Amino acid sequence: ETGVTQSPTHLIKTRGQQVTLRCSSQSGHNTVSWYQQALGQGPQFIFQYYREEENGRGNFPPRFSGLQFPNYSSELNVNALELDDSALYLCASSLVQVETDTQYFGPGTRLTVL
Amino acid sequence: QQQVKQSPQSLIVQKGGISIINCAYENTAFDYFPWYQQFPGKGPALLIAIRPDVSEKKEGRFTISFNKSAKQFSLHIMDSQPGDSATYFCAASTNTGNQFYFGTGTSLTVIP
């Protein structure tokens, strides 16, 4: 177990709705990254938060947004849900120091958009 | 464009055999190469990682071989066991560390 937790485990929404996913980082980690993993694919980077600021963003539209809180927990918000947003959403925490450190993943939230 | 290309897509190995999964990349700025193991319904779990200053790293039954000039790296699983049956992802990152690029995954099945 990595110590990274995510909630909820599963979620079903309809097209056009909004959703908020939550992530609690591993103790001592100051950075959270969010990934989208479609069925049968590798995780795709959405964005990263470091010290409550966005620190890099992948090729995702602005309706994907996030927050990081002072305790380093994080939220991923998706507005105007589309069918293609159905995926496993993963958060990963890491400790950014001098050089790249590994990212530890949570179990994910399975989002289904109908 | 896929930044990290992974092969094969699926692999079937007999118990006790060697499983080999290959990855290739183009971005010479990549300097961190982890391998992740993922079971159904779970998040990816770090197996082993390497930096380009070494050509090989071994941890238990898992070995990464790294060829900087060819821009290729591979995972070798020695004495493969049925419990190793999972999906394996290679990944790469630059020294800014803010984005991991993942391969498309290899589904490994180890037959008893």
PDB file of C-alpha atoms in Angstrom:
ATOM      1  CA  GLU A   1       0.000   0.000   0.000  1.00  0.00           C
ATOM      2  CA  THR A   2       1.261   3.455  -0.925  1.00  0.00           C
ATOM      3  CA  GLY A   3      -0.676   5.503   1.612  1.00  0.00           C
ATOM      4  CA  VAL A   4      -2.386   7.439  -1.173  1.00  0.00           C
ATOM      5  CA  THR A   5      -6.151   7.304  -0.843  1.00  0.00           C
ATOM      6  CA  GLN A   6      -8.865   8.360  -3.260  1.00  0.00           C
ATOM      7  CA  SER A   7     -12.605   8.838  -2.989  1.00  0.00           C
ATOM      8  CA  PRO A   8     -15.058   7.808  -4.119  1.00  0.00           C
ATOM      9  CA  THR A   9     -14.136   4.386  -5.460  1.00  0.00           C
ATOM     10  CA  HIS A  10     -16.790   4.391  -8.157  1.00  0.00           C
ATOM     11  CA  LEU A  11     -19.010   7.113  -9.554  1.00  0.00           C
ATOM     12  CA  ILE A  12     -21.730   7.220 -12.185  1.00  0.00           C
ATOM     13  CA  LYS A  13     -22.716  10.539 -13.774  1.00  0.00           C
ATOM     14  CA  THR A  14     -24.670  11.637 -16.806  1.00  0.00           C
ATOM     15  CA  ARG A  15     -23.390  13.719 -19.692  1.00  0.00           C
ATOM     16  CA  GLY A  16     -23.225  17.443 -18.904  1.00  0.00           C
ATOM     17  CA  GLN A  17     -22.921  16.990 -15.143  1.00  0.00           C
ATOM     18  CA  GLN A  18     -19.984  18.037 -12.986  1.00  0.00           C
ATOM     19  CA  VAL A  19     -17.863  15.782 -10.771  1.00  0.00           C
ATOM     20  CA  THR A  20     -15.315  16.236  -7.979  1.00  0.00           C
ATOM     21  CA  LEU A  21     -12.775  13.539  -7.157  1.00  0.00           C
ATOM     22  CA  ARG A  22     -10.611  13.630  -4.041  1.00  0.00           C
ATOM     23  CA  CYS A  23      -7.114  12.467  -3.190  1.00  0.00           C
ATOM     24  CA  SER A  24      -5.140  12.298   0.027  1.00  0.00           C
ATOM     25  CA  SER A  25      -1.368  12.258  -0.448  1.00  0.00           C
ATOM     26  CA  GLN A  26       1.137   9.966   1.167  1.00  0.00           C
ATOM     27  CA  SER A  27       2.469  11.459   4.397  1.00  0.00           C
ATOM     28  CA  GLY A  28       5.392  13.824   3.781  1.00  0.00           C
ATOM     29  CA  HIS A  29       4.683  14.271   0.077  1.00  0.00           C
ATOM     30  CA  ASN A  30       4.186  17.803  -1.253  1.00  0.00           C
ATOM     31  CA  THR A  31       3.183  17.134  -4.853  1.00  0.00           C
ATOM     32  CA  VAL A  32       0.087  15.590  -6.396  1.00  0.00           C
ATOM     33  CA  SER A  33      -0.374  14.569 -10.012  1.00  0.00           C
ATOM     34  CA  TRP A  34      -3.610  13.474 -11.658  1.00  0.00           C
ATOM     35  CA  TYR A  35      -3.855  10.982 -14.505  1.00  0.00           C
ATOM     36  CA  GLN A  36      -6.675   9.634 -16.654  1.00  0.00           C
ATOM     37  CA  GLN A  37      -6.483   5.955 -17.600  1.00  0.00           C
ATOM     38  CA  ALA A  38      -8.875   4.792 -20.296  1.00  0.00           C
ATOM     39  CA  LEU A  39      -9.639   1.099 -20.499  1.00  0.00           C
ATOM     40  CA  GLY A  40      -6.674  -0.826 -21.901  1.00  0.00           C
ATOM     41  CA  GLN A  41      -4.425   2.234 -22.025  1.00  0.00           C
ATOM     42  CA  GLY A  42      -1.598   3.707 -19.995  1.00  0.00           C
ATOM     43  CA  PRO A  43      -2.235   6.659 -17.661  1.00  0.00           C
ATOM     44  CA  GLN A  44      -2.328  10.082 -19.354  1.00  0.00           C
ATOM     45  CA  PHE A  45      -1.094  13.110 -17.411  1.00  0.00           C
ATOM     46  CA  ILE A  46      -3.759  15.704 -16.618  1.00  0.00           C
ATOM     47  CA  PHE A  47      -1.899  18.129 -14.328  1.00  0.00           C
ATOM     48  CA  GLN A  48       0.301  18.417 -11.269  1.00  0.00           C
ATOM     49  CA  TYR A  49       0.050  20.586  -8.162  1.00  0.00           C
ATOM     50  CA  TYR A  50       3.019  21.649  -6.074  1.00  0.00           C
ATOM     51  CA  ARG A  51       2.555  23.824  -2.994  1.00  0.00           C
ATOM     52  CA  GLU A  52      -1.029  24.626  -4.010  1.00  0.00           C
ATOM     53  CA  GLU A  53      -0.058  25.882  -7.498  1.00  0.00           C
ATOM     54  CA  GLU A  54      -0.498  24.130 -10.845  1.00  0.00           C
ATOM     55  CA  ASN A  55       2.945  22.900 -11.908  1.00  0.00           C
ATOM     56  CA  GLY A  56       2.416  21.482 -15.360  1.00  0.00           C
ATOM     57  CA  ARG A  57      -0.566  20.436 -17.439  1.00  0.00           C
ATOM     58  CA  GLY A  58      -1.122  17.785 -20.068  1.00  0.00           C
ATOM     59  CA  ASN A  59      -3.295  17.953 -23.159  1.00  0.00           C
ATOM     60  CA  PHE A  60      -6.644  18.278 -21.375  1.00  0.00           C
ATOM     61  CA  PRO A  61      -9.259  21.034 -21.841  1.00  0.00           C
ATOM     62  CA  PRO A  62      -9.922  23.746 -19.202  1.00  0.00           C
ATOM     63  CA  ARG A  63     -13.057  21.945 -17.993  1.00  0.00           C
ATOM     64  CA  PHE A  64     -10.565  19.739 -16.116  1.00  0.00           C
ATOM     65  CA  SER A  65      -9.433  21.762 -13.105  1.00  0.00           C
ATOM     66  CA  GLY A  66      -7.881  21.061  -9.760  1.00  0.00           C
ATOM     67  CA  LEU A  67      -6.995  22.275  -6.314  1.00  0.00           C
ATOM     68  CA  GLN A  68      -4.356  21.406  -3.756  1.00  0.00           C
ATOM     69  CA  PHE A  69      -4.934  22.240  -0.106  1.00  0.00           C
ATOM     70  CA  PRO A  70      -2.416  23.242   2.607  1.00  0.00           C
ATOM     71  CA  ASN A  71      -2.404  19.655   3.897  1.00  0.00           C
ATOM     72  CA  TYR A  72      -1.422  18.563   0.340  1.00  0.00           C
ATOM     73  CA  SER A  73      -4.701  16.776  -0.323  1.00  0.00           C
ATOM     74  CA  SER A  74      -6.165  17.492  -3.737  1.00  0.00           C
ATOM     75  CA  GLU A  75      -9.320  17.638  -5.820  1.00  0.00           C
ATOM     76  CA  LEU A  76      -9.937  17.044  -9.510  1.00  0.00           C
ATOM     77  CA  ASN A  77     -13.009  18.760 -10.929  1.00  0.00           C
ATOM     78  CA  VAL A  78     -14.474  17.968 -14.316  1.00  0.00           C
ATOM     79  CA  ASN A  79     -17.266  20.138 -15.733  1.00  0.00           C
ATOM     80  CA  ALA A  80     -19.654  19.407 -18.605  1.00  0.00           C
ATOM     81  CA  LEU A  81     -18.939  15.681 -18.535  1.00  0.00           C
ATOM     82  CA  GLU A  82     -18.658  13.884 -21.864  1.00  0.00           C
ATOM     83  CA  LEU A  83     -18.998  10.171 -22.579  1.00  0.00           C
ATOM     84  CA  ASP A  84     -15.249   9.974 -23.338  1.00  0.00           C
ATOM     85  CA  ASP A  85     -14.493  11.116 -19.798  1.00  0.00           C
ATOM     86  CA  SER A  86     -15.376   7.600 -18.625  1.00  0.00           C
ATOM     87  CA  ALA A  87     -12.095   6.263 -17.226  1.00  0.00           C
ATOM     88  CA  LEU A  88     -10.104   5.406 -14.131  1.00  0.00           C
ATOM     89  CA  TYR A  89      -8.795   8.613 -12.547  1.00  0.00           C
ATOM     90  CA  LEU A  90      -5.561   8.186 -10.652  1.00  0.00           C
ATOM     91  CA  CYS A  91      -3.771  10.523  -8.346  1.00  0.00           C
ATOM     92  CA  ALA A  92      -0.124  10.103  -7.528  1.00  0.00           C
ATOM     93  CA  SER A  93       1.866  11.798  -4.808  1.00  0.00           C
ATOM     94  CA  SER A  94       5.575  12.493  -4.717  1.00  0.00           C
ATOM     95  CA  LEU A  95       8.164  14.513  -2.852  1.00  0.00           C
ATOM     96  CA  VAL A  96       9.798  17.037  -5.146  1.00  0.00           C
ATOM     97  CA  GLN A  97      13.365  17.674  -4.080  1.00  0.00           C
ATOM     98  CA  VAL A  98      16.439  18.170  -6.217  1.00  0.00           C
ATOM     99  CA  GLU A  99      15.633  15.720  -8.975  1.00  0.00           C
ATOM    100  CA  THR A 100      12.766  13.607 -10.206  1.00  0.00           C
ATOM    101  CA  ASP A 101      11.323  11.367  -7.578  1.00  0.00           C
ATOM    102  CA  THR A 102       8.962   8.526  -8.141  1.00  0.00           C
ATOM    103  CA  GLN A 103       5.217   8.948  -8.057  1.00  0.00           C
ATOM    104  CA  TYR A 104       3.103   6.712  -5.826  1.00  0.00           C
ATOM    105  CA  PHE A 105      -0.377   5.993  -7.095  1.00  0.00           C
ATOM    106  CA  GLY A 106      -3.661   5.636  -5.283  1.00  0.00           C
ATOM    107  CA  PRO A 107      -6.228   2.963  -6.185  1.00  0.00           C
ATOM    108  CA  GLY A 108      -8.146   5.302  -8.481  1.00  0.00           C
ATOM    109  CA  THR A 109     -11.734   6.426  -8.942  1.00  0.00           C
ATOM    110  CA  ARG A 110     -13.694   4.669 -11.674  1.00  0.00           C
ATOM    111  CA  LEU A 111     -15.907   7.286 -13.381  1.00  0.00           C
ATOM    112  CA  THR A 112     -18.679   6.187 -15.715  1.00  0.00           C
ATOM    113  CA  VAL A 113     -20.481   8.828 -17.775  1.00  0.00           C
ATOM    114  CA  LEU A 114     -23.830   7.771 -19.235  1.00  0.00           C
TER     115      LEU A 114
ATOM    116  CA  GLN B   1       2.196  11.100 -30.379  1.00  0.00           C
ATOM    117  CA  GLN B   2       3.232   8.316 -28.054  1.00  0.00           C
ATOM    118  CA  GLN B   3       6.351   9.485 -26.212  1.00  0.00           C
ATOM    119  CA  VAL B   4       7.154   5.981 -24.932  1.00  0.00           C
ATOM    120  CA  LYS B   5       6.512   2.941 -27.124  1.00  0.00           C
ATOM    121  CA  GLN B   6       6.023  -0.397 -25.379  1.00  0.00           C
ATOM    122  CA  SER B   7       5.980  -3.948 -26.702  1.00  0.00           C
ATOM    123  CA  PRO B   8       4.628  -6.564 -26.750  1.00  0.00           C
ATOM    124  CA  GLN B   9       0.990  -5.752 -26.037  1.00  0.00           C
ATOM    125  CA  SER B  10       0.523  -9.153 -24.409  1.00  0.00           C
ATOM    126  CA  LEU B  11       2.820 -11.916 -23.264  1.00  0.00           C
ATOM    127  CA  ILE B  12       2.262 -15.500 -22.128  1.00  0.00           C
ATOM    128  CA  VAL B  13       5.073 -17.214 -20.231  1.00  0.00           C
ATOM    129  CA  GLN B  14       5.392 -20.576 -18.507  1.00  0.00           C
ATOM    130  CA  LYS B  15       6.017 -20.620 -14.774  1.00  0.00           C
ATOM    131  CA  GLY B  16       9.747 -20.390 -14.147  1.00  0.00           C
ATOM    132  CA  GLY B  17      10.430 -18.705 -17.485  1.00  0.00           C
ATOM    133  CA  ILE B  18      11.787 -15.236 -18.245  1.00  0.00           C
ATOM    134  CA  SER B  19       9.385 -12.429 -19.165  1.00  0.00           C
ATOM    135  CA  ILE B  20      10.843  -9.603 -21.236  1.00  0.00           C
ATOM    136  CA  ILE B  21       9.062  -6.319 -21.964  1.00  0.00           C
ATOM    137  CA  ASN B  22      10.624  -3.609 -24.103  1.00  0.00           C
ATOM    138  CA  CYS B  23      10.234   0.164 -24.283  1.00  0.00           C
ATOM    139  CA  ALA B  24      11.689   2.821 -26.568  1.00  0.00           C
ATOM    140  CA  TYR B  25      11.719   6.609 -26.361  1.00  0.00           C
ATOM    141  CA  GLU B  26      12.832   9.582 -28.460  1.00  0.00           C
ATOM    142  CA  ASN B  27      13.144  12.458 -25.981  1.00  0.00           C
ATOM    143  CA  THR B  28      16.785  12.596 -24.857  1.00  0.00           C
ATOM    144  CA  ALA B  29      15.745  14.854 -21.970  1.00  0.00           C
ATOM    145  CA  PHE B  30      14.175  11.878 -20.212  1.00  0.00           C
ATOM    146  CA  ASP B  31      16.275  10.963 -17.199  1.00  0.00           C
ATOM    147  CA  TYR B  32      14.090   8.736 -15.052  1.00  0.00           C
ATOM    148  CA  PHE B  33      12.587   5.433 -16.161  1.00  0.00           C
ATOM    149  CA  PRO B  34      10.259   3.571 -13.776  1.00  0.00           C
ATOM    150  CA  TRP B  35       8.311   0.376 -14.327  1.00  0.00           C
ATOM    151  CA  TYR B  36       4.887  -0.059 -12.790  1.00  0.00           C
ATOM    152  CA  GLN B  37       2.779  -3.171 -12.160  1.00  0.00           C
ATOM    153  CA  GLN B  38      -0.989  -2.906 -12.180  1.00  0.00           C
ATOM    154  CA  PHE B  39      -3.543  -5.494 -11.110  1.00  0.00           C
ATOM    155  CA  PRO B  40      -7.199  -5.222 -12.193  1.00  0.00           C
ATOM    156  CA  GLY B  41      -9.059  -2.589 -10.208  1.00  0.00           C
ATOM    157  CA  LYS B  42      -5.888  -1.246  -8.585  1.00  0.00           C
ATOM    158  CA  GLY B  43      -3.606   1.707  -9.182  1.00  0.00           C
ATOM    159  CA  PRO B  44      -0.126   1.189 -10.676  1.00  0.00           C
ATOM    160  CA  ALA B  45       2.521   0.147  -8.147  1.00  0.00           C
ATOM    161  CA  LEU B  46       6.201   0.980  -8.580  1.00  0.00           C
ATOM    162  CA  LEU B  47       8.330  -2.091  -9.311  1.00  0.00           C
ATOM    163  CA  ILE B  48      11.769  -0.741 -10.110  1.00  0.00           C
ATOM    164  CA  ALA B  49      13.278   2.396 -11.645  1.00  0.00           C
ATOM    165  CA  ILE B  50      16.543   3.414 -13.307  1.00  0.00           C
ATOM    166  CA  ARG B  51      18.402   6.592 -14.228  1.00  0.00           C
ATOM    167  CA  PRO B  52      20.522   6.776 -17.406  1.00  0.00           C
ATOM    168  CA  ASP B  53      23.875   6.813 -15.606  1.00  0.00           C
ATOM    169  CA  VAL B  54      23.710   3.008 -15.201  1.00  0.00           C
ATOM    170  CA  SER B  55      23.060   0.285 -17.770  1.00  0.00           C
ATOM    171  CA  GLU B  56      21.396  -2.238 -15.489  1.00  0.00           C
ATOM    172  CA  LYS B  57      19.576  -2.372 -12.176  1.00  0.00           C
ATOM    173  CA  LYS B  58      18.432  -5.505 -10.399  1.00  0.00           C
ATOM    174  CA  GLU B  59      16.000  -5.897  -7.516  1.00  0.00           C
ATOM    175  CA  GLY B  60      15.140  -9.490  -6.673  1.00  0.00           C
ATOM    176  CA  ARG B  61      13.678 -11.187  -9.731  1.00  0.00           C
ATOM    177  CA  PHE B  62      13.244  -7.883 -11.593  1.00  0.00           C
ATOM    178  CA  THR B  63      15.990  -6.347 -13.749  1.00  0.00           C
ATOM    179  CA  ILE B  64      15.968  -3.206 -15.897  1.00  0.00           C
ATOM    180  CA  SER B  65      18.391  -3.104 -18.807  1.00  0.00           C
ATOM    181  CA  PHE B  66      19.041   0.375 -20.203  1.00  0.00           C
ATOM    182  CA  ASN B  67      20.643   1.242 -23.546  1.00  0.00           C
ATOM    183  CA  LYS B  68      21.137   5.013 -23.690  1.00  0.00           C
ATOM    184  CA  SER B  69      22.527   5.118 -27.233  1.00  0.00           C
ATOM    185  CA  ALA B  70      19.612   3.093 -28.603  1.00  0.00           C
ATOM    186  CA  LYS B  71      17.109   4.944 -26.386  1.00  0.00           C
ATOM    187  CA  GLN B  72      15.647   1.651 -25.238  1.00  0.00           C
ATOM    188  CA  PHE B  73      15.043  -0.004 -21.907  1.00  0.00           C
ATOM    189  CA  SER B  74      13.563  -3.318 -20.922  1.00  0.00           C
ATOM    190  CA  LEU B  75      12.171  -5.177 -17.941  1.00  0.00           C
ATOM    191  CA  HIS B  76      13.225  -8.761 -17.305  1.00  0.00           C
ATOM    192  CA  ILE B  77      11.257 -10.878 -14.849  1.00  0.00           C
ATOM    193  CA  MET B  78      13.238 -13.968 -13.913  1.00  0.00           C
ATOM    194  CA  ASP B  79      11.587 -17.173 -12.643  1.00  0.00           C
ATOM    195  CA  SER B  80       8.159 -15.808 -13.567  1.00  0.00           C
ATOM    196  CA  GLN B  81       5.338 -16.840 -11.231  1.00  0.00           C
ATOM    197  CA  PRO B  82       1.531 -16.940 -11.683  1.00  0.00           C
ATOM    198  CA  GLY B  83       1.321 -14.116  -9.138  1.00  0.00           C
ATOM    199  CA  ASP B  84       3.259 -11.921 -11.609  1.00  0.00           C
ATOM    200  CA  SER B  85       0.266 -12.013 -13.967  1.00  0.00           C
ATOM    201  CA  ALA B  86      -0.639  -8.340 -14.304  1.00  0.00           C
ATOM    202  CA  THR B  87      -0.289  -5.386 -16.661  1.00  0.00           C
ATOM    203  CA  TYR B  88       3.135  -3.755 -16.752  1.00  0.00           C
ATOM    204  CA  PHE B  89       3.776  -0.144 -17.768  1.00  0.00           C
ATOM    205  CA  CYS B  90       7.062   1.530 -18.535  1.00  0.00           C
ATOM    206  CA  ALA B  91       7.281   5.272 -18.050  1.00  0.00           C
ATOM    207  CA  ALA B  92       9.709   8.144 -18.505  1.00  0.00           C
ATOM    208  CA  SER B  93      10.152  11.592 -17.055  1.00  0.00           C
ATOM    209  CA  THR B  94      12.429  14.592 -17.426  1.00  0.00           C
ATOM    210  CA  ASN B  95      14.296  16.127 -14.494  1.00  0.00           C
ATOM    211  CA  THR B  96      11.464  18.582 -13.865  1.00  0.00           C
ATOM    212  CA  GLY B  97       9.491  15.546 -12.713  1.00  0.00           C
ATOM    213  CA  ASN B  98       6.110  17.012 -13.314  1.00  0.00           C
ATOM    214  CA  GLN B  99       4.896  14.596 -15.972  1.00  0.00           C
ATOM    215  CA  PHE B 100       5.348  10.883 -16.376  1.00  0.00           C
ATOM    216  CA  TYR B 101       4.839   9.550 -19.906  1.00  0.00           C
ATOM    217  CA  PHE B 102       3.530   5.996 -19.855  1.00  0.00           C
ATOM    218  CA  GLY B 103       3.719   3.220 -22.402  1.00  0.00           C
ATOM    219  CA  THR B 104       0.541   1.497 -23.529  1.00  0.00           C
ATOM    220  CA  GLY B 105       1.058  -1.491 -21.239  1.00  0.00           C
ATOM    221  CA  THR B 106       1.853  -5.188 -21.528  1.00  0.00           C
ATOM    222  CA  SER B 107      -0.559  -7.797 -20.234  1.00  0.00           C
ATOM    223  CA  LEU B 108       1.503 -10.624 -18.778  1.00  0.00           C
ATOM    224  CA  THR B 109       0.019 -14.059 -18.118  1.00  0.00           C
ATOM    225  CA  VAL B 110       2.158 -16.661 -16.372  1.00  0.00           C
ATOM    226  CA  ILE B 111       0.849 -20.181 -16.908  1.00  0.00           C
ATOM    227  CA  PRO B 112       1.341 -22.632 -14.010  1.00  0.00           C
TER     228      PRO B 112
END
